[in-house]
PQR file of N, CA, C, O and H, with PARSE charges and radii, in Angstrom:
ATOM      1  N   ASN A   1     106.316 108.426 121.144 -0.4000 1.5000
ATOM      2  CA  ASN A   1     105.576 108.026 122.364 -0.0000 2.0000
ATOM      3  C   ASN A   1     106.091 106.668 122.803  0.5500 1.7000
ATOM      4  O   ASN A   1     106.424 105.808 121.987 -0.5500 1.4000
ATOM      5  N   GLY A   2     106.145 106.503 124.110 -0.4000 1.5000
ATOM      6  CA  GLY A   2     106.523 105.205 124.548 -0.0000 2.0000
ATOM      7  C   GLY A   2     105.459 104.552 125.449  0.5500 1.7000
ATOM      8  O   GLY A   2     104.801 105.282 126.191 -0.5500 1.4000
ATOM      9  H   GLY A   2     105.875 107.201 124.773  0.4000 1.0000
ATOM     10  N   TYR A   3     105.264 103.313 125.433 -0.4000 1.5000
ATOM     11  CA  TYR A   3     104.322 102.627 126.293 -0.0000 2.0000
ATOM     12  C   TYR A   3     104.951 101.288 126.821  0.5500 1.7000
ATOM     13  O   TYR A   3     105.674 100.623 126.078 -0.5500 1.4000
ATOM     14  H   TYR A   3     105.798 102.720 124.831  0.4000 1.0000
ATOM     15  N   SER A   4     104.707 100.943 127.950 -0.4000 1.5000
ATOM     16  CA  SER A   4     105.121  99.592 128.500 -0.0000 2.0000
ATOM     17  C   SER A   4     104.158  99.026 129.397  0.5500 1.7000
ATOM     18  O   SER A   4     103.478  99.735 130.139 -0.5500 1.4000
ATOM     19  H   SER A   4     104.120 101.483 128.553  0.4000 1.0000
ATOM     20  N   ALA A   5     104.067  97.706 129.358 -0.4000 1.5000
ATOM     21  CA  ALA A   5     103.083  96.957 130.284 -0.0000 2.0000
ATOM     22  C   ALA A   5     103.551  95.484 130.217  0.5500 1.7000
ATOM     23  O   ALA A   5     104.169  95.022 129.257 -0.5500 1.4000
ATOM     24  H   ALA A   5     104.620  97.130 128.755  0.4000 1.0000
ATOM     25  N   ASP A   6     103.222  94.828 131.258 -0.4000 1.5000
ATOM     26  CA  ASP A   6     103.364  93.418 131.218 -0.0000 2.0000
ATOM     27  C   ASP A   6     102.392  92.789 130.308  0.5500 1.7000
ATOM     28  O   ASP A   6     101.328  93.378 130.112 -0.5500 1.4000
ATOM     29  H   ASP A   6     102.720  95.203 132.037  0.4000 1.0000
ATOM     30  N   TYR A   7     102.643  91.591 129.690 -0.4000 1.5000
ATOM     31  CA  TYR A   7     101.553  90.972 128.888 -0.0000 2.0000
ATOM     32  C   TYR A   7     101.653  89.537 129.057  0.5500 1.7000
ATOM     33  O   TYR A   7     102.637  89.037 129.601 -0.5500 1.4000
ATOM     34  H   TYR A   7     103.507  91.113 129.850  0.4000 1.0000
ATOM     35  N   ARG A   8     100.672  88.840 128.615 -0.4000 1.5000
ATOM     36  CA  ARG A   8     100.659  87.413 128.669 -0.0000 2.0000
ATOM     37  C   ARG A   8     100.125  86.903 127.440  0.5500 1.7000
ATOM     38  O   ARG A   8      99.084  87.378 126.987 -0.5500 1.4000
ATOM     39  H   ARG A   8      99.872  89.246 128.173  0.4000 1.0000
ATOM     40  N   ILE A   9     100.783  85.917 126.820 -0.4000 1.5000
ATOM     41  CA  ILE A   9     100.312  85.274 125.449 -0.0000 2.0000
ATOM     42  C   ILE A   9     100.087  83.834 125.704  0.5500 1.7000
ATOM     43  O   ILE A   9     100.943  83.130 126.238 -0.5500 1.4000
ATOM     44  H   ILE A   9     101.628  85.530 127.188  0.4000 1.0000
ATOM     45  N   THR A  10      98.929  83.398 125.319 -0.4000 1.5000
ATOM     46  CA  THR A  10      98.624  81.946 125.357 -0.0000 2.0000
ATOM     47  C   THR A  10      97.942  81.669 123.950  0.5500 1.7000
ATOM     48  O   THR A  10      96.842  82.127 123.642 -0.5500 1.4000
ATOM     49  H   THR A  10      98.233  83.970 124.885  0.4000 1.0000
ATOM     50  N   GLY A  11      98.660  80.933 123.200 -0.4000 1.5000
ATOM     51  CA  GLY A  11      98.100  80.657 121.790 -0.0000 2.0000
ATOM     52  C   GLY A  11      98.063  82.014 121.029  0.5500 1.7000
ATOM     53  O   GLY A  11      99.031  82.771 120.955 -0.5500 1.4000
ATOM     54  H   GLY A  11      99.554  80.561 123.450  0.4000 1.0000
ATOM     55  N   GLN A  12      96.824  82.243 120.462 -0.4000 1.5000
ATOM     56  CA  GLN A  12      96.702  83.551 119.805 -0.0000 2.0000
ATOM     57  C   GLN A  12      95.942  84.614 120.671  0.5500 1.7000
ATOM     58  O   GLN A  12      95.470  85.630 120.161 -0.5500 1.4000
ATOM     59  H   GLN A  12      96.038  81.628 120.521  0.4000 1.0000
ATOM     60  N   ASN A  13      95.845  84.326 122.022 -0.4000 1.5000
ATOM     61  CA  ASN A  13      95.266  85.246 123.020 -0.0000 2.0000
ATOM     62  C   ASN A  13      96.389  86.119 123.730  0.5500 1.7000
ATOM     63  O   ASN A  13      97.447  85.632 124.128 -0.5500 1.4000
ATOM     64  H   ASN A  13      96.228  83.501 122.436  0.4000 1.0000
ATOM     65  N   ILE A  14      96.087  87.299 123.833 -0.4000 1.5000
ATOM     66  CA  ILE A  14      97.027  88.217 124.500 -0.0000 2.0000
ATOM     67  C   ILE A  14      96.252  89.120 125.526  0.5500 1.7000
ATOM     68  O   ILE A  14      95.127  89.535 125.250 -0.5500 1.4000
ATOM     69  H   ILE A  14      95.228  87.694 123.509  0.4000 1.0000
ATOM     70  N   SER A  15      96.841  89.401 126.653 -0.4000 1.5000
ATOM     71  CA  SER A  15      96.338  90.393 127.547 -0.0000 2.0000
ATOM     72  C   SER A  15      97.430  91.286 128.094  0.5500 1.7000
ATOM     73  O   SER A  15      98.597  90.894 128.107 -0.5500 1.4000
ATOM     74  H   SER A  15      97.755  89.064 126.877  0.4000 1.0000
ATOM     75  N   PHE A  16      97.113  92.358 128.501 -0.4000 1.5000
ATOM     76  CA  PHE A  16      98.044  93.385 128.949 -0.0000 2.0000
ATOM     77  C   PHE A  16      97.743  93.739 130.368  0.5500 1.7000
ATOM     78  O   PHE A  16      96.578  93.874 130.743 -0.5500 1.4000
ATOM     79  H   PHE A  16      96.165  92.676 128.490  0.4000 1.0000
ATOM     80  N   GLY A  17      98.824  93.900 131.213 -0.4000 1.5000
ATOM     81  CA  GLY A  17      98.691  94.306 132.538 -0.0000 2.0000
ATOM     82  C   GLY A  17      98.604  95.860 132.572  0.5500 1.7000
ATOM     83  O   GLY A  17      98.510  96.567 131.569 -0.5500 1.4000
ATOM     84  H   GLY A  17      99.770  93.791 130.909  0.4000 1.0000
ATOM     85  N   GLU A  18      98.647  96.304 133.877 -0.4000 1.5000
ATOM     86  CA  GLU A  18      98.639  97.818 133.979 -0.0000 2.0000
ATOM     87  C   GLU A  18      99.803  98.423 133.456  0.5500 1.7000
ATOM     88  O   GLU A  18     100.907  97.899 133.608 -0.5500 1.4000
ATOM     89  H   GLU A  18      98.724  95.730 134.692  0.4000 1.0000
ATOM     90  N   PRO A  19      99.627  99.560 132.807 -0.5600 1.5000
ATOM     91  CA  PRO A  19     100.793 100.234 132.134  0.2800 2.0000
ATOM     92  C   PRO A  19     101.811 100.816 133.171  0.5500 1.7000
ATOM     93  O   PRO A  19     101.480 101.290 134.258 -0.5500 1.4000
ATOM     94  N   GLY A  20     103.087 100.721 132.702 -0.4000 1.5000
ATOM     95  CA  GLY A  20     104.116 101.405 133.553 -0.0000 2.0000
ATOM     96  C   GLY A  20     104.225 102.863 133.098  0.5500 1.7000
ATOM     97  O   GLY A  20     103.287 103.458 132.568 -0.5500 1.4000
ATOM     98  H   GLY A  20     103.356 100.337 131.819  0.4000 1.0000
ATOM     99  N   MET A  21     105.357 103.371 133.324 -0.4000 1.5000
ATOM    100  CA  MET A  21     105.562 104.778 132.778 -0.0000 2.0000
ATOM    101  C   MET A  21     105.389 104.797 131.242  0.5500 1.7000
ATOM    102  O   MET A  21     105.837 103.934 130.488 -0.5500 1.4000
ATOM    103  H   MET A  21     106.119 102.888 133.754  0.4000 1.0000
ATOM    104  N   SER A  22     104.701 105.861 130.880 -0.4000 1.5000
ATOM    105  CA  SER A  22     104.528 106.193 129.499 -0.0000 2.0000
ATOM    106  C   SER A  22     104.995 107.557 129.198  0.5500 1.7000
ATOM    107  O   SER A  22     105.129 108.415 130.071 -0.5500 1.4000
ATOM    108  H   SER A  22     104.337 106.563 131.493  0.4000 1.0000
ATOM    109  N   THR A  23     105.250 107.750 127.898 -0.4000 1.5000
ATOM    110  CA  THR A  23     105.651 109.077 127.430 -0.0000 2.0000
ATOM    111  C   THR A  23     104.653 109.558 126.406  0.5500 1.7000
ATOM    112  O   THR A  23     104.994 110.040 125.326 -0.5500 1.4000
ATOM    113  H   THR A  23     105.141 107.053 127.189  0.4000 1.0000
ATOM    114  N   MET A  24     103.339 109.396 126.815 -0.4000 1.5000
ATOM    115  CA  MET A  24     102.438 109.920 125.803 -0.0000 2.0000
ATOM    116  C   MET A  24     102.338 111.456 125.693  0.5500 1.7000
ATOM    117  O   MET A  24     101.966 112.112 126.666 -0.5500 1.4000
ATOM    118  H   MET A  24     103.062 109.004 127.692  0.4000 1.0000
ATOM    119  N   MET A  25     102.635 111.985 124.628 -0.4000 1.5000
ATOM    120  CA  MET A  25     102.881 113.338 124.498 -0.0000 2.0000
ATOM    121  C   MET A  25     101.683 114.107 123.845  0.5500 1.7000
ATOM    122  O   MET A  25     101.635 115.337 123.818 -0.5500 1.4000
ATOM    123  H   MET A  25     102.938 111.453 123.837  0.4000 1.0000
ATOM    124  N   TYR A  26     100.821 113.376 123.375 -0.4000 1.5000
ATOM    125  CA  TYR A  26      99.623 114.034 122.686 -0.0000 2.0000
ATOM    126  C   TYR A  26      98.669 114.584 123.668  0.5500 1.7000
ATOM    127  O   TYR A  26      98.264 113.823 124.548 -0.5500 1.4000
ATOM    128  H   TYR A  26     100.860 112.377 123.397  0.4000 1.0000
ATOM    129  N   CYS A  27      98.263 115.790 123.635 -0.4000 1.5000
ATOM    130  CA  CYS A  27      97.401 116.496 124.435 -0.0000 2.0000
ATOM    131  C   CYS A  27      95.874 116.515 124.013  0.5500 1.7000
ATOM    132  O   CYS A  27      95.215 117.550 123.908 -0.5500 1.4000
ATOM    133  H   CYS A  27      98.592 116.408 122.920  0.4000 1.0000
ATOM    134  N   GLY A  28      95.425 115.307 123.798 -0.4000 1.5000
ATOM    135  CA  GLY A  28      94.024 115.260 123.242 -0.0000 2.0000
ATOM    136  C   GLY A  28      93.472 113.940 123.801  0.5500 1.7000
ATOM    137  O   GLY A  28      93.862 113.401 124.836 -0.5500 1.4000
ATOM    138  H   GLY A  28      95.961 114.466 123.883  0.4000 1.0000
ATOM    139  N   GLU A  29      92.530 113.498 122.994 -0.4000 1.5000
ATOM    140  CA  GLU A  29      91.864 112.208 123.505 -0.0000 2.0000
ATOM    141  C   GLU A  29      92.617 110.899 123.146  0.5500 1.7000
ATOM    142  O   GLU A  29      92.313 109.840 123.693 -0.5500 1.4000
ATOM    143  H   GLU A  29      92.213 113.935 122.152  0.4000 1.0000
ATOM    144  N   GLY A  30      93.578 110.984 122.242 -0.4000 1.5000
ATOM    145  CA  GLY A  30      94.323 109.972 121.809 -0.0000 2.0000
ATOM    146  C   GLY A  30      94.965 109.029 122.833  0.5500 1.7000
ATOM    147  O   GLY A  30      94.969 107.805 122.702 -0.5500 1.4000
ATOM    148  H   GLY A  30      93.825 111.845 121.797  0.4000 1.0000
ATOM    149  N   GLU A  31      95.502 109.688 123.851 -0.4000 1.5000
ATOM    150  CA  GLU A  31      96.036 108.753 124.923 -0.0000 2.0000
ATOM    151  C   GLU A  31      95.016 108.055 125.672  0.5500 1.7000
ATOM    152  O   GLU A  31      95.267 106.896 126.002 -0.5500 1.4000
ATOM    153  H   GLU A  31      95.498 110.682 123.956  0.4000 1.0000
ATOM    154  N   SER A  32      93.911 108.565 125.993 -0.4000 1.5000
ATOM    155  CA  SER A  32      92.845 107.868 126.719 -0.0000 2.0000
ATOM    156  C   SER A  32      92.212 106.759 125.861  0.5500 1.7000
ATOM    157  O   SER A  32      91.904 105.681 126.370 -0.5500 1.4000
ATOM    158  H   SER A  32      93.708 109.507 125.725  0.4000 1.0000
ATOM    159  N   VAL A  33      92.020 107.025 124.559 -0.4000 1.5000
ATOM    160  CA  VAL A  33      91.401 106.056 123.732 -0.0000 2.0000
ATOM    161  C   VAL A  33      92.519 104.883 123.570  0.5500 1.7000
ATOM    162  O   VAL A  33      92.159 103.711 123.678 -0.5500 1.4000
ATOM    163  H   VAL A  33      92.270 107.900 124.146  0.4000 1.0000
ATOM    164  N   PHE A  34      93.672 105.161 123.350 -0.4000 1.5000
ATOM    165  CA  PHE A  34      94.768 104.099 123.333 -0.0000 2.0000
ATOM    166  C   PHE A  34      94.748 103.212 124.633  0.5500 1.7000
ATOM    167  O   PHE A  34      94.712 101.982 124.609 -0.5500 1.4000
ATOM    168  H   PHE A  34      93.965 106.113 123.262  0.4000 1.0000
ATOM    169  N   LEU A  35      94.773 103.940 125.703 -0.4000 1.5000
ATOM    170  CA  LEU A  35      94.792 103.217 127.086 -0.0000 2.0000
ATOM    171  C   LEU A  35      93.553 102.427 127.287  0.5500 1.7000
ATOM    172  O   LEU A  35      93.615 101.313 127.809 -0.5500 1.4000
ATOM    173  H   LEU A  35      94.802 104.939 125.722  0.4000 1.0000
ATOM    174  N   ASN A  36      92.426 102.950 126.897 -0.4000 1.5000
ATOM    175  CA  ASN A  36      91.068 102.204 127.114 -0.0000 2.0000
ATOM    176  C   ASN A  36      90.985 101.068 126.199  0.5500 1.7000
ATOM    177  O   ASN A  36      90.418 100.064 126.629 -0.5500 1.4000
ATOM    178  H   ASN A  36      92.376 103.854 126.473  0.4000 1.0000
ATOM    179  N   THR A  37      91.477 101.053 124.951 -0.4000 1.5000
ATOM    180  CA  THR A  37      91.463 100.170 124.030 -0.0000 2.0000
ATOM    181  C   THR A  37      92.368  99.006 124.294  0.5500 1.7000
ATOM    182  O   THR A  37      91.961  97.851 124.167 -0.5500 1.4000
ATOM    183  H   THR A  37      91.938 101.869 124.601  0.4000 1.0000
ATOM    184  N   ILE A  38      93.602  99.298 124.664 -0.4000 1.5000
ATOM    185  CA  ILE A  38      94.618  98.250 125.015 -0.0000 2.0000
ATOM    186  C   ILE A  38      94.061  97.311 126.114  0.5500 1.7000
ATOM    187  O   ILE A  38      94.317  96.107 126.094 -0.5500 1.4000
ATOM    188  H   ILE A  38      93.933 100.236 124.768  0.4000 1.0000
ATOM    189  N   LYS A  39      93.328  97.858 127.032 -0.4000 1.5000
ATOM    190  CA  LYS A  39      92.762  96.984 128.131 -0.0000 2.0000
ATOM    191  C   LYS A  39      91.724  95.921 127.617  0.5500 1.7000
ATOM    192  O   LYS A  39      91.478  94.886 128.235 -0.5500 1.4000
ATOM    193  H   LYS A  39      93.120  98.836 127.048  0.4000 1.0000
ATOM    194  N   LYS A  40      91.154  96.268 126.454 -0.4000 1.5000
ATOM    195  CA  LYS A  40      90.168  95.324 125.865 -0.0000 2.0000
ATOM    196  C   LYS A  40      90.698  94.373 124.912  0.5500 1.7000
ATOM    197  O   LYS A  40      89.987  93.458 124.497 -0.5500 1.4000
ATOM    198  H   LYS A  40      91.355  97.109 125.951  0.4000 1.0000
ATOM    199  N   ILE A  41      92.005  94.537 124.502 -0.4000 1.5000
ATOM    200  CA  ILE A  41      92.686  93.668 123.489 -0.0000 2.0000
ATOM    201  C   ILE A  41      92.735  92.226 124.131  0.5500 1.7000
ATOM    202  O   ILE A  41      93.156  91.994 125.264 -0.5500 1.4000
ATOM    203  H   ILE A  41      92.583  95.280 124.840  0.4000 1.0000
ATOM    204  N   ASN A  42      92.250  91.306 123.256 -0.4000 1.5000
ATOM    205  CA  ASN A  42      92.352  89.948 123.688 -0.0000 2.0000
ATOM    206  C   ASN A  42      92.848  88.888 122.746  0.5500 1.7000
ATOM    207  O   ASN A  42      92.920  87.707 123.087 -0.5500 1.4000
ATOM    208  H   ASN A  42      91.908  91.494 122.335  0.4000 1.0000
ATOM    209  N   LYS A  43      93.197  89.331 121.535 -0.4000 1.5000
ATOM    210  CA  LYS A  43      93.830  88.428 120.475 -0.0000 2.0000
ATOM    211  C   LYS A  43      94.896  89.180 119.712  0.5500 1.7000
ATOM    212  O   LYS A  43      94.963  90.409 119.727 -0.5500 1.4000
ATOM    213  H   LYS A  43      93.139  90.290 121.258  0.4000 1.0000
ATOM    214  N   TYR A  44      95.708  88.417 119.060 -0.4000 1.5000
ATOM    215  CA  TYR A  44      96.784  89.136 118.265 -0.0000 2.0000
ATOM    216  C   TYR A  44      97.026  88.167 116.992  0.5500 1.7000
ATOM    217  O   TYR A  44      96.746  86.969 116.984 -0.5500 1.4000
ATOM    218  H   TYR A  44      95.654  87.419 119.048  0.4000 1.0000
ATOM    219  N   GLN A  45      97.548  88.830 116.006 -0.4000 1.5000
ATOM    220  CA  GLN A  45      97.983  88.037 114.848 -0.0000 2.0000
ATOM    221  C   GLN A  45      99.162  88.805 114.134  0.5500 1.7000
ATOM    222  O   GLN A  45      99.326  90.018 114.271 -0.5500 1.4000
ATOM    223  H   GLN A  45      97.776  89.803 116.012  0.4000 1.0000
ATOM    224  N   ILE A  46      99.870  88.096 113.453 -0.4000 1.5000
ATOM    225  CA  ILE A  46     100.915  88.729 112.528 -0.0000 2.0000
ATOM    226  C   ILE A  46     100.387  88.554 111.102  0.5500 1.7000
ATOM    227  O   ILE A  46     100.184  87.429 110.646 -0.5500 1.4000
ATOM    228  H   ILE A  46      99.737  87.111 113.342  0.4000 1.0000
ATOM    229  N   ASP A  47     100.151  89.739 110.355 -0.4000 1.5000
ATOM    230  CA  ASP A  47      99.557  89.704 109.071 -0.0000 2.0000
ATOM    231  C   ASP A  47     100.655  89.344 108.075  0.5500 1.7000
ATOM    232  O   ASP A  47     101.830  89.248 108.429 -0.5500 1.4000
ATOM    233  H   ASP A  47     100.315  90.653 110.725  0.4000 1.0000
ATOM    234  N   SER A  48     100.242  89.144 106.810 -0.4000 1.5000
ATOM    235  CA  SER A  48     101.086  88.817 105.718 -0.0000 2.0000
ATOM    236  C   SER A  48     102.269  89.649 105.506  0.5500 1.7000
ATOM    237  O   SER A  48     103.286  89.160 105.016 -0.5500 1.4000
ATOM    238  H   SER A  48      99.288  89.222 106.522  0.4000 1.0000
ATOM    239  N   SER A  49     102.194  90.884 105.849 -0.4000 1.5000
ATOM    240  CA  SER A  49     103.193  91.956 105.844 -0.0000 2.0000
ATOM    241  C   SER A  49     104.213  91.982 106.987  0.5500 1.7000
ATOM    242  O   SER A  49     105.200  92.717 106.960 -0.5500 1.4000
ATOM    243  H   SER A  49     101.367  91.282 106.247  0.4000 1.0000
ATOM    244  N   GLY A  50     103.923  91.137 108.002 -0.4000 1.5000
ATOM    245  CA  GLY A  50     104.649  91.023 109.218 -0.0000 2.0000
ATOM    246  C   GLY A  50     104.296  92.052 110.292  0.5500 1.7000
ATOM    247  O   GLY A  50     104.992  92.232 111.292 -0.5500 1.4000
ATOM    248  H   GLY A  50     103.121  90.540 108.023  0.4000 1.0000
ATOM    249  N   ASN A  51     103.115  92.746 110.008 -0.4000 1.5000
ATOM    250  CA  ASN A  51     102.632  93.725 111.053 -0.0000 2.0000
ATOM    251  C   ASN A  51     101.987  92.889 112.183  0.5500 1.7000
ATOM    252  O   ASN A  51     101.405  91.819 112.006 -0.5500 1.4000
ATOM    253  H   ASN A  51     102.549  92.599 109.196  0.4000 1.0000
ATOM    254  N   LEU A  52     102.174  93.542 113.417 -0.4000 1.5000
ATOM    255  CA  LEU A  52     101.396  93.047 114.468 -0.0000 2.0000
ATOM    256  C   LEU A  52     100.038  93.769 114.521  0.5500 1.7000
ATOM    257  O   LEU A  52      99.854  94.986 114.489 -0.5500 1.4000
ATOM    258  H   LEU A  52     102.647  94.411 113.561  0.4000 1.0000
ATOM    259  N   VAL A  53      99.045  92.703 114.614 -0.4000 1.5000
ATOM    260  CA  VAL A  53      97.660  93.308 114.622 -0.0000 2.0000
ATOM    261  C   VAL A  53      97.049  92.854 115.929  0.5500 1.7000
ATOM    262  O   VAL A  53      96.985  91.664 116.237 -0.5500 1.4000
ATOM    263  H   VAL A  53      99.195  91.715 114.640  0.4000 1.0000
ATOM    264  N   LEU A  54      96.577  93.893 116.728 -0.4000 1.5000
ATOM    265  CA  LEU A  54      95.803  93.580 117.968 -0.0000 2.0000
ATOM    266  C   LEU A  54      94.343  93.642 117.828  0.5500 1.7000
ATOM    267  O   LEU A  54      93.812  94.614 117.292 -0.5500 1.4000
ATOM    268  H   LEU A  54      96.629  94.860 116.478  0.4000 1.0000
ATOM    269  N   LEU A  55      93.672  92.655 118.282 -0.4000 1.5000
ATOM    270  CA  LEU A  55      92.265  92.539 118.094 -0.0000 2.0000
ATOM    271  C   LEU A  55      91.377  92.461 119.439  0.5500 1.7000
ATOM    272  O   LEU A  55      91.817  91.954 120.470 -0.5500 1.4000
ATOM    273  H   LEU A  55      94.104  91.865 118.718  0.4000 1.0000
ATOM    274  N   ILE A  56      90.219  92.956 119.340 -0.4000 1.5000
ATOM    275  CA  ILE A  56      89.101  92.604 120.319 -0.0000 2.0000
ATOM    276  C   ILE A  56      88.236  91.626 119.553  0.5500 1.7000
ATOM    277  O   ILE A  56      87.587  91.947 118.557 -0.5500 1.4000
ATOM    278  H   ILE A  56      89.862  93.369 118.502  0.4000 1.0000
ATOM    279  N   ASP A  57      88.270  90.366 120.098 -0.4000 1.5000
ATOM    280  CA  ASP A  57      87.604  89.202 119.497 -0.0000 2.0000
ATOM    281  C   ASP A  57      88.192  89.129 118.031  0.5500 1.7000
ATOM    282  O   ASP A  57      89.396  88.910 117.900 -0.5500 1.4000
ATOM    283  H   ASP A  57      88.797  90.106 120.906  0.4000 1.0000
ATOM    284  N   ASP A  58      87.476  89.286 117.051 -0.4000 1.5000
ATOM    285  CA  ASP A  58      87.946  89.113 115.705 -0.0000 2.0000
ATOM    286  C   ASP A  58      88.111  90.573 114.962  0.5500 1.7000
ATOM    287  O   ASP A  58      88.378  90.622 113.761 -0.5500 1.4000
ATOM    288  H   ASP A  58      86.498  89.464 117.158  0.4000 1.0000
ATOM    289  N   VAL A  59      87.957  91.593 115.649 -0.4000 1.5000
ATOM    290  CA  VAL A  59      87.967  92.921 115.048 -0.0000 2.0000
ATOM    291  C   VAL A  59      89.323  93.601 115.267  0.5500 1.7000
ATOM    292  O   VAL A  59      89.724  93.861 116.402 -0.5500 1.4000
ATOM    293  H   VAL A  59      87.740  91.552 116.624  0.4000 1.0000
ATOM    294  N   ALA A  60      90.047  93.892 114.120 -0.4000 1.5000
ATOM    295  CA  ALA A  60      91.261  94.526 114.256 -0.0000 2.0000
ATOM    296  C   ALA A  60      91.187  95.964 114.817  0.5500 1.7000
ATOM    297  O   ALA A  60      90.423  96.776 114.295 -0.5500 1.4000
ATOM    298  H   ALA A  60      89.722  93.681 113.198  0.4000 1.0000
ATOM    299  N   MET A  61      91.980  96.302 115.889 -0.4000 1.5000
ATOM    300  CA  MET A  61      91.777  97.498 116.521 -0.0000 2.0000
ATOM    301  C   MET A  61      93.084  98.367 116.391  0.5500 1.7000
ATOM    302  O   MET A  61      93.019  99.593 116.301 -0.5500 1.4000
ATOM    303  H   MET A  61      92.601  95.643 116.313  0.4000 1.0000
ATOM    304  N   MET A  62      94.252  97.686 116.384 -0.4000 1.5000
ATOM    305  CA  MET A  62      95.466  98.404 116.222 -0.0000 2.0000
ATOM    306  C   MET A  62      96.456  97.592 115.360  0.5500 1.7000
ATOM    307  O   MET A  62      96.485  96.367 115.478 -0.5500 1.4000
ATOM    308  H   MET A  62      94.304  96.690 116.456  0.4000 1.0000
ATOM    309  N   ARG A  63      97.268  98.235 114.497 -0.4000 1.5000
ATOM    310  CA  ARG A  63      98.234  97.539 113.722 -0.0000 2.0000
ATOM    311  C   ARG A  63      99.631  98.374 113.945  0.5500 1.7000
ATOM    312  O   ARG A  63      99.708  99.602 113.968 -0.5500 1.4000
ATOM    313  H   ARG A  63      97.244  99.230 114.401  0.4000 1.0000
ATOM    314  N   PHE A  64     100.614  97.539 114.088 -0.4000 1.5000
ATOM    315  CA  PHE A  64     101.976  98.016 114.311 -0.0000 2.0000
ATOM    316  C   PHE A  64     102.909  97.530 113.224  0.5500 1.7000
ATOM    317  O   PHE A  64     102.835  96.388 112.769 -0.5500 1.4000
ATOM    318  H   PHE A  64     100.552  96.542 114.068  0.4000 1.0000
ATOM    319  N   THR A  65     103.725  98.365 112.852 -0.4000 1.5000
ATOM    320  CA  THR A  65     104.793  98.081 111.788 -0.0000 2.0000
ATOM    321  C   THR A  65     106.148  98.197 112.473  0.5500 1.7000
ATOM    322  O   THR A  65     106.460  99.221 113.081 -0.5500 1.4000
ATOM    323  H   THR A  65     103.785  99.292 113.222  0.4000 1.0000
ATOM    324  N   LYS A  66     106.967  97.117 112.367 -0.4000 1.5000
ATOM    325  CA  LYS A  66     108.328  97.363 112.908 -0.0000 2.0000
ATOM    326  C   LYS A  66     109.114  98.323 112.083  0.5500 1.7000
ATOM    327  O   LYS A  66     109.078  98.325 110.853 -0.5500 1.4000
ATOM    328  H   LYS A  66     106.714  96.286 111.873  0.4000 1.0000
ATOM    329  N   ILE A  67     109.841  99.155 112.822 -0.4000 1.5000
ATOM    330  CA  ILE A  67     110.716 100.307 112.107 -0.0000 2.0000
ATOM    331  C   ILE A  67     112.064  99.882 112.483  0.5500 1.7000
ATOM    332  O   ILE A  67     112.345  99.617 113.652 -0.5500 1.4000
ATOM    333  H   ILE A  67     109.871  99.153 113.822  0.4000 1.0000
ATOM    334  N   ASN A  68     112.913  99.809 111.511 -0.4000 1.5000
ATOM    335  CA  ASN A  68     114.335  99.504 111.655 -0.0000 2.0000
ATOM    336  C   ASN A  68     115.143 100.725 111.921  0.5500 1.7000
ATOM    337  O   ASN A  68     116.362 100.639 112.067 -0.5500 1.4000
ATOM    338  H   ASN A  68     112.685 100.024 110.562  0.4000 1.0000
TER
END
């Protein structure tokens, strides 16, 4: 699945703009949950394993691992 959107980072704060074209191929609630959650993300951090963690305030909502 692909997703793209503009984003703005200020310190540890992050916000996402309206999504561009996406290739969400899951035919369930997963796409709407993802899109609704990403709108609420306001912070990020990189954990000790190098994963990108997206947060709402101090609650981790999504974790991403770089794939080579």
